[in-house]
Amino acid sequence: EVYVFSSIVIITFFVLIFQIPNLFKGKNYAYFRDYILTPYYFGTYIYLIFSYFRIKKLKGDDLRNDLLGRKLWLAFAFLHASFFRVFNIKNNPDFIGKEYTWNRNIKTAFLSLIVKFFFIPLLASWVINNIYHMYYLAHNVNLNFYEFNRILVDLLILIDTSVFAFSYTIESNKLGSSIKSVEPTFLGWAVCLACYPPFNSFSFTWIARLIPFQSHIHTGETAMMVITVLITMLWVIFVSATIALGSRASNLTNRGIVDKGPYRIVRHPAYISKNIIWLLKFLFFSSMSLGSLLG
């Protein structure tokens, strides 16, 4: 009973945090706030309650193995055991083992929850935003080469963000999406967060101003169309890599050996594709500075 109560208290705490009016004021989180926040937490409560009654039936090794495979419950099990230790209360023997004192698995569980706390709202908002965007394009389409190309690229990005949103949200041994490790260093976290909203509005601006040079290569209309098609094909490769990863697309997931799709040819097809896209946009479209490209 204390176990499920402490879990609900923690979730309620995060609900209250999310209700702070300006926390999700930015456009990157608006859709998550407006469409997902309430059912997300309602669903979490339901998950906790049903999982509690299921876990309550487990004992000993069965209980330990089940908790070790679920980052959310492992974190709560640690807090539960810590509560009993701090107040010197006679504890259930299933919760006094070394698995529920601070260790590598507990640290990974908490770090993975923090990563999910940051990325799931962001990815969910991107998916919904892209759906609205595709709906708008479908009803306001002007059938020419560049407009058709734009719709195709936006559709590819919608597929990519949807797969990543699912893989970040769902962790399952059956799907091969278990989390084995999370970046443990402050520098690693700082570099990662600097690449995503809202932090990239500062970091990208700073590095763009550091080396503001922009390329101005002028080509004919035919050459620009060829370059545009090449960029679209690179987006196809990029998204095909995401599809090949499937439920293991999350950057937290232990992906193992992937040999499907573009991974049959090269180890990092998504990174190669995106870097070439940025290079082509820098050279021919003046869409970024040399500082941003090097960064």
Tab-separated table of C-alpha atoms in Angstrom:
chain	number	residue	atom	x	y	z
A	1	GLU	CA	0.000	0.000	0.000
A	2	VAL	CA	2.850	2.385	0.843
A	3	TYR	CA	4.450	1.376	-2.447
A	4	VAL	CA	1.534	2.422	-4.659
A	5	PHE	CA	0.796	5.466	-2.483
A	6	SER	CA	4.353	6.791	-2.837
A	7	SER	CA	4.173	6.188	-6.597
A	8	ILE	CA	0.974	8.206	-6.937
A	9	VAL	CA	2.414	11.002	-4.782
A	10	ILE	CA	5.404	11.299	-7.133
A	11	ILE	CA	3.214	11.339	-10.243
A	12	THR	CA	0.945	13.948	-8.646
A	13	PHE	CA	3.998	16.082	-7.929
A	14	PHE	CA	4.925	16.043	-11.619
A	15	VAL	CA	1.314	16.833	-12.555
A	16	LEU	CA	1.484	19.945	-10.392
A	17	ILE	CA	4.782	20.941	-12.004
A	18	PHE	CA	3.224	20.662	-15.449
A	19	GLN	CA	0.366	22.906	-14.400
A	20	ILE	CA	2.713	25.863	-13.898
A	21	PRO	CA	1.277	28.170	-16.592
A	22	ASN	CA	4.456	29.196	-18.374
A	23	LEU	CA	6.368	25.918	-18.228
A	24	PHE	CA	4.997	24.692	-21.564
A	25	LYS	CA	4.274	28.082	-23.053
A	26	GLY	CA	6.667	27.550	-25.970
A	27	LYS	CA	5.387	26.170	-29.257
A	28	ASN	CA	7.523	23.031	-28.980
A	29	TYR	CA	5.360	21.792	-26.098
A	30	ALA	CA	2.020	23.425	-26.856
A	31	TYR	CA	0.420	20.383	-28.466
A	32	PHE	CA	1.533	18.091	-25.646
A	33	ARG	CA	0.041	20.517	-23.125
A	34	ASP	CA	-3.241	20.923	-25.013
A	35	TYR	CA	-3.919	17.372	-26.222
A	36	ILE	CA	-1.855	14.821	-24.315
A	37	LEU	CA	-1.060	16.058	-20.814
A	38	THR	CA	-4.364	15.117	-19.147
A	39	PRO	CA	-4.856	11.663	-20.755
A	40	TYR	CA	-1.110	10.987	-20.317
A	41	TYR	CA	-1.281	11.333	-16.556
A	42	PHE	CA	-4.666	9.640	-16.321
A	43	GLY	CA	-3.201	6.705	-18.228
A	44	THR	CA	-0.164	6.696	-15.933
A	45	TYR	CA	-2.395	6.436	-12.855
A	46	ILE	CA	-4.285	3.515	-14.400
A	47	TYR	CA	-0.980	1.829	-15.293
A	48	LEU	CA	0.338	2.255	-11.743
A	49	ILE	CA	-2.809	0.881	-10.121
A	50	PHE	CA	-3.102	-2.202	-12.353
A	51	SER	CA	0.644	-2.859	-12.178
A	52	TYR	CA	0.515	-2.623	-8.397
A	53	PHE	CA	-2.091	-5.375	-8.102
A	54	ARG	CA	-0.112	-7.536	-10.520
A	55	ILE	CA	3.223	-6.968	-8.778
A	56	LYS	CA	1.636	-7.568	-5.362
A	57	LYS	CA	1.177	-11.219	-6.353
A	58	LEU	CA	4.914	-11.666	-7.006
A	59	LYS	CA	7.483	-12.715	-4.404
A	60	GLY	CA	11.230	-13.197	-4.149
A	61	ASP	CA	13.094	-13.701	-7.416
A	62	ASP	CA	9.957	-13.227	-9.516
A	63	LEU	CA	9.375	-9.811	-7.948
A	64	ARG	CA	13.019	-8.783	-8.232
A	65	ASN	CA	13.329	-9.811	-11.890
A	66	ASP	CA	10.105	-8.022	-12.790
A	67	LEU	CA	11.172	-4.780	-11.111
A	68	LEU	CA	14.663	-4.861	-12.598
A	69	GLY	CA	13.077	-4.963	-16.066
A	70	ARG	CA	10.896	-1.884	-15.499
A	71	LYS	CA	12.690	1.427	-14.964
A	72	LEU	CA	9.651	3.222	-13.550
A	73	TRP	CA	8.882	0.538	-10.978
A	74	LEU	CA	12.556	0.063	-10.117
A	75	ALA	CA	12.824	3.755	-9.235
A	76	PHE	CA	9.689	3.516	-7.091
A	77	ALA	CA	10.965	0.318	-5.442
A	78	PHE	CA	14.141	2.180	-4.444
A	79	LEU	CA	12.121	5.064	-2.966
A	80	HIS	CA	9.859	2.584	-1.202
A	81	ALA	CA	12.796	0.695	0.345
A	82	SER	CA	14.532	3.967	1.269
A	83	PHE	CA	11.410	5.149	3.083
A	84	PHE	CA	11.434	2.057	5.287
A	85	ARG	CA	15.178	2.303	5.932
A	86	VAL	CA	15.057	5.995	6.888
A	87	PHE	CA	12.233	5.494	9.375
A	88	ASN	CA	13.572	2.140	10.537
A	89	ILE	CA	10.293	0.410	9.792
A	90	LYS	CA	10.156	-3.361	9.517
A	91	ASN	CA	10.203	-3.920	5.782
A	92	ASN	CA	8.947	-6.587	3.459
A	93	PRO	CA	12.006	-8.864	3.001
A	94	ASP	CA	11.511	-8.634	-0.778
A	95	PHE	CA	12.533	-4.952	-0.611
A	96	ILE	CA	15.618	-5.007	1.619
A	97	GLY	CA	18.042	-6.594	-0.819
A	98	LYS	CA	21.020	-4.801	-2.347
A	99	GLU	CA	19.016	-4.306	-5.562
A	100	TYR	CA	17.083	-1.532	-3.792
A	101	THR	CA	20.036	0.420	-2.445
A	102	TRP	CA	21.719	3.024	-4.677
A	103	ASN	CA	23.547	1.205	-7.480
A	104	ARG	CA	24.131	1.328	-11.224
A	105	ASN	CA	20.701	-0.072	-12.092
A	106	ILE	CA	18.924	2.450	-9.856
A	107	LYS	CA	20.971	5.309	-11.319
A	108	THR	CA	20.130	4.174	-14.869
A	109	ALA	CA	16.447	3.963	-13.945
A	110	PHE	CA	16.325	7.545	-12.652
A	111	LEU	CA	18.393	8.942	-15.541
A	112	SER	CA	16.188	7.178	-18.101
A	113	LEU	CA	13.061	8.632	-16.476
A	114	ILE	CA	14.575	12.124	-16.638
A	115	VAL	CA	15.380	11.652	-20.332
A	116	LYS	CA	11.825	10.454	-21.005
A	117	PHE	CA	10.458	13.379	-18.978
A	118	PHE	CA	12.278	15.737	-21.352
A	119	PHE	CA	11.868	14.011	-24.723
A	120	ILE	CA	8.379	12.464	-24.664
A	121	PRO	CA	6.532	15.823	-24.456
A	122	LEU	CA	8.809	17.236	-27.148
A	123	LEU	CA	8.367	14.317	-29.553
A	124	ALA	CA	4.625	14.073	-28.917
A	125	SER	CA	4.200	17.766	-29.737
A	126	TRP	CA	6.267	17.382	-32.902
A	127	VAL	CA	4.123	14.464	-34.078
A	128	ILE	CA	0.857	16.335	-33.525
A	129	ASN	CA	2.277	19.490	-35.083
A	130	ASN	CA	3.387	17.511	-38.147
A	131	ILE	CA	-0.071	15.928	-38.485
A	132	TYR	CA	-1.692	19.366	-38.469
A	133	HIS	CA	0.948	20.583	-40.898
A	134	MET	CA	0.280	17.720	-43.329
A	135	TYR	CA	-3.464	18.356	-43.066
A	136	TYR	CA	-2.901	22.006	-43.944
A	137	LEU	CA	-0.671	21.153	-46.916
A	138	ALA	CA	-3.172	18.606	-48.230
A	139	HIS	CA	-5.909	21.260	-48.301
A	140	ASN	CA	-3.741	24.082	-49.603
A	141	VAL	CA	-1.550	22.267	-52.075
A	142	ASN	CA	-0.152	23.962	-55.137
A	143	LEU	CA	0.990	21.168	-57.392
A	144	ASN	CA	4.431	22.141	-58.553
A	145	PHE	CA	7.800	20.465	-58.193
A	146	TYR	CA	8.956	22.250	-55.031
A	147	GLU	CA	5.592	22.014	-53.271
A	148	PHE	CA	5.297	18.291	-53.979
A	149	ASN	CA	8.854	17.801	-52.731
A	150	ARG	CA	8.065	19.742	-49.571
A	151	ILE	CA	5.030	17.558	-48.838
A	152	LEU	CA	7.090	14.409	-49.322
A	153	VAL	CA	9.850	15.584	-46.963
A	154	ASP	CA	7.318	16.655	-44.320
A	155	LEU	CA	5.634	13.255	-44.563
A	156	LEU	CA	8.998	11.553	-44.027
A	157	ILE	CA	9.663	13.718	-40.962
A	158	LEU	CA	6.211	12.815	-39.582
A	159	ILE	CA	7.037	9.105	-39.915
A	160	ASP	CA	10.420	9.629	-38.252
A	161	THR	CA	9.098	11.553	-35.246
A	162	SER	CA	6.225	9.084	-34.781
A	163	VAL	CA	8.563	6.095	-34.581
A	164	PHE	CA	10.855	7.893	-32.136
A	165	ALA	CA	7.927	9.064	-29.989
A	166	PHE	CA	6.714	5.462	-29.701
A	167	SER	CA	10.160	4.049	-28.940
A	168	TYR	CA	10.872	6.655	-26.250
A	169	THR	CA	7.499	6.025	-24.593
A	170	ILE	CA	7.417	2.212	-24.695
A	171	GLU	CA	10.146	0.091	-23.132
A	172	SER	CA	9.602	-3.615	-23.569
A	173	ASN	CA	11.810	-6.684	-23.487
A	174	LYS	CA	9.459	-8.335	-25.993
A	175	LEU	CA	10.066	-5.471	-28.450
A	176	GLY	CA	13.799	-5.514	-27.792
A	177	SER	CA	13.676	-1.944	-26.511
A	178	SER	CA	15.129	-2.414	-23.042
A	179	ILE	CA	17.329	0.377	-21.665
A	180	LYS	CA	20.754	-0.842	-20.560
A	181	SER	CA	22.535	2.467	-19.922
A	182	VAL	CA	22.086	6.247	-19.929
A	183	GLU	CA	24.715	8.939	-20.437
A	184	PRO	CA	26.163	9.419	-16.905
A	185	THR	CA	28.238	12.596	-17.309
A	186	PHE	CA	27.227	16.232	-16.955
A	187	LEU	CA	29.098	17.177	-20.149
A	188	GLY	CA	27.265	14.522	-22.159
A	189	TRP	CA	23.904	15.795	-20.941
A	190	ALA	CA	24.889	19.429	-21.594
A	191	VAL	CA	25.901	18.722	-25.200
A	192	CYS	CA	22.732	16.711	-25.866
A	193	LEU	CA	20.334	19.249	-24.363
A	194	ALA	CA	22.072	22.084	-26.224
A	195	CYS	CA	20.811	20.507	-29.473
A	196	TYR	CA	17.107	20.536	-28.543
A	197	PRO	CA	14.444	23.142	-27.685
A	198	PRO	CA	14.378	25.324	-25.750
A	199	PHE	CA	18.164	25.316	-25.257
A	200	ASN	CA	19.103	25.275	-28.958
A	201	SER	CA	17.618	28.743	-29.414
A	202	PHE	CA	20.648	29.936	-27.456
A	203	SER	CA	23.349	27.436	-28.403
A	204	PHE	CA	22.638	27.506	-32.161
A	205	THR	CA	22.471	31.293	-32.233
A	206	TRP	CA	25.798	31.593	-30.428
A	207	ILE	CA	27.656	29.219	-32.716
A	208	ALA	CA	26.048	30.709	-35.841
A	209	ARG	CA	27.271	34.158	-34.840
A	210	LEU	CA	30.739	32.827	-34.034
A	211	ILE	CA	31.383	32.017	-37.723
A	212	PRO	CA	28.615	33.837	-39.639
A	213	PHE	CA	29.930	33.084	-43.148
A	214	GLN	CA	27.270	31.821	-45.575
A	215	SER	CA	27.823	30.169	-48.939
A	216	HIS	CA	26.368	31.801	-52.047
A	217	ILE	CA	26.841	29.240	-54.826
A	218	HIS	CA	24.469	30.134	-57.649
A	219	THR	CA	23.280	27.448	-60.070
A	220	GLY	CA	20.631	27.118	-62.749
A	221	GLU	CA	17.076	25.951	-62.177
A	222	THR	CA	17.795	22.419	-63.394
A	223	ALA	CA	20.757	22.030	-61.045
A	224	MET	CA	18.670	23.282	-58.106
A	225	MET	CA	15.975	20.738	-58.888
A	226	VAL	CA	18.574	17.955	-58.994
A	227	ILE	CA	19.991	19.065	-55.627
A	228	THR	CA	16.478	19.214	-54.184
A	229	VAL	CA	15.783	15.643	-55.341
A	230	LEU	CA	19.109	14.533	-53.826
A	231	ILE	CA	18.182	16.091	-50.479
A	232	THR	CA	14.807	14.323	-50.594
A	233	MET	CA	16.507	10.992	-51.301
A	234	LEU	CA	18.791	11.584	-48.326
A	235	TRP	CA	15.698	12.151	-46.192
A	236	VAL	CA	14.363	8.811	-47.489
A	237	ILE	CA	17.581	7.109	-46.319
A	238	PHE	CA	17.375	8.940	-42.987
A	239	VAL	CA	13.809	7.778	-42.304
A	240	SER	CA	14.458	4.260	-43.606
A	241	ALA	CA	17.139	3.983	-40.917
A	242	THR	CA	14.551	4.939	-38.291
A	243	ILE	CA	12.098	2.372	-39.662
A	244	ALA	CA	14.837	-0.285	-39.615
A	245	LEU	CA	15.376	0.416	-35.918
A	246	GLY	CA	11.630	0.305	-35.222
A	247	SER	CA	10.870	-0.029	-31.517
A	248	ARG	CA	14.613	0.286	-30.815
A	249	ALA	CA	14.848	3.755	-32.356
A	250	SER	CA	15.140	5.526	-28.988
A	251	ASN	CA	18.666	6.737	-28.250
A	252	LEU	CA	18.310	5.100	-24.839
A	253	THR	CA	17.719	1.644	-26.266
A	254	ASN	CA	20.293	-1.106	-26.451
A	255	ARG	CA	19.933	-1.646	-30.196
A	256	GLY	CA	22.238	-4.631	-30.570
A	257	ILE	CA	23.235	-5.518	-34.132
A	258	VAL	CA	20.959	-3.966	-36.771
A	259	ASP	CA	21.472	-5.243	-40.323
A	260	LYS	CA	18.209	-4.226	-42.006
A	261	GLY	CA	17.584	-1.416	-44.472
A	262	PRO	CA	20.490	1.015	-44.935
A	263	TYR	CA	22.320	-0.606	-42.005
A	264	ARG	CA	23.242	-3.407	-44.392
A	265	ILE	CA	25.568	-0.923	-46.108
A	266	VAL	CA	26.798	1.575	-43.526
A	267	ARG	CA	26.886	1.809	-39.755
A	268	HIS	CA	25.386	5.314	-39.300
A	269	PRO	CA	23.103	5.995	-42.286
A	270	ALA	CA	20.951	8.598	-40.477
A	271	TYR	CA	23.906	10.696	-39.321
A	272	ILE	CA	25.578	10.525	-42.726
A	273	SER	CA	22.358	11.519	-44.502
A	274	LYS	CA	21.569	14.436	-42.219
A	275	ASN	CA	25.124	15.813	-42.365
A	276	ILE	CA	25.090	15.717	-46.173
A	277	ILE	CA	21.672	17.441	-46.150
A	278	TRP	CA	23.087	20.227	-43.970
A	279	LEU	CA	26.139	20.533	-46.228
A	280	LEU	CA	23.993	20.853	-49.373
A	281	LYS	CA	21.711	23.393	-47.708
A	282	PHE	CA	24.733	25.390	-46.609
A	283	LEU	CA	26.337	25.337	-50.059
A	284	PHE	CA	23.301	25.991	-52.251
A	285	PHE	CA	20.446	27.369	-50.142
A	286	SER	CA	22.217	29.661	-47.619
A	287	SER	CA	19.969	28.225	-44.915
A	288	MET	CA	22.679	28.086	-42.247
A	289	SER	CA	26.017	29.665	-41.401
A	290	LEU	CA	29.384	27.943	-41.464
A	291	GLY	CA	29.381	28.068	-37.650
A	292	SER	CA	26.135	26.103	-37.470
A	293	LEU	CA	27.389	23.588	-40.024
A	294	LEU	CA	30.654	22.971	-38.164
A	295	GLY	CA	28.800	22.780	-34.871
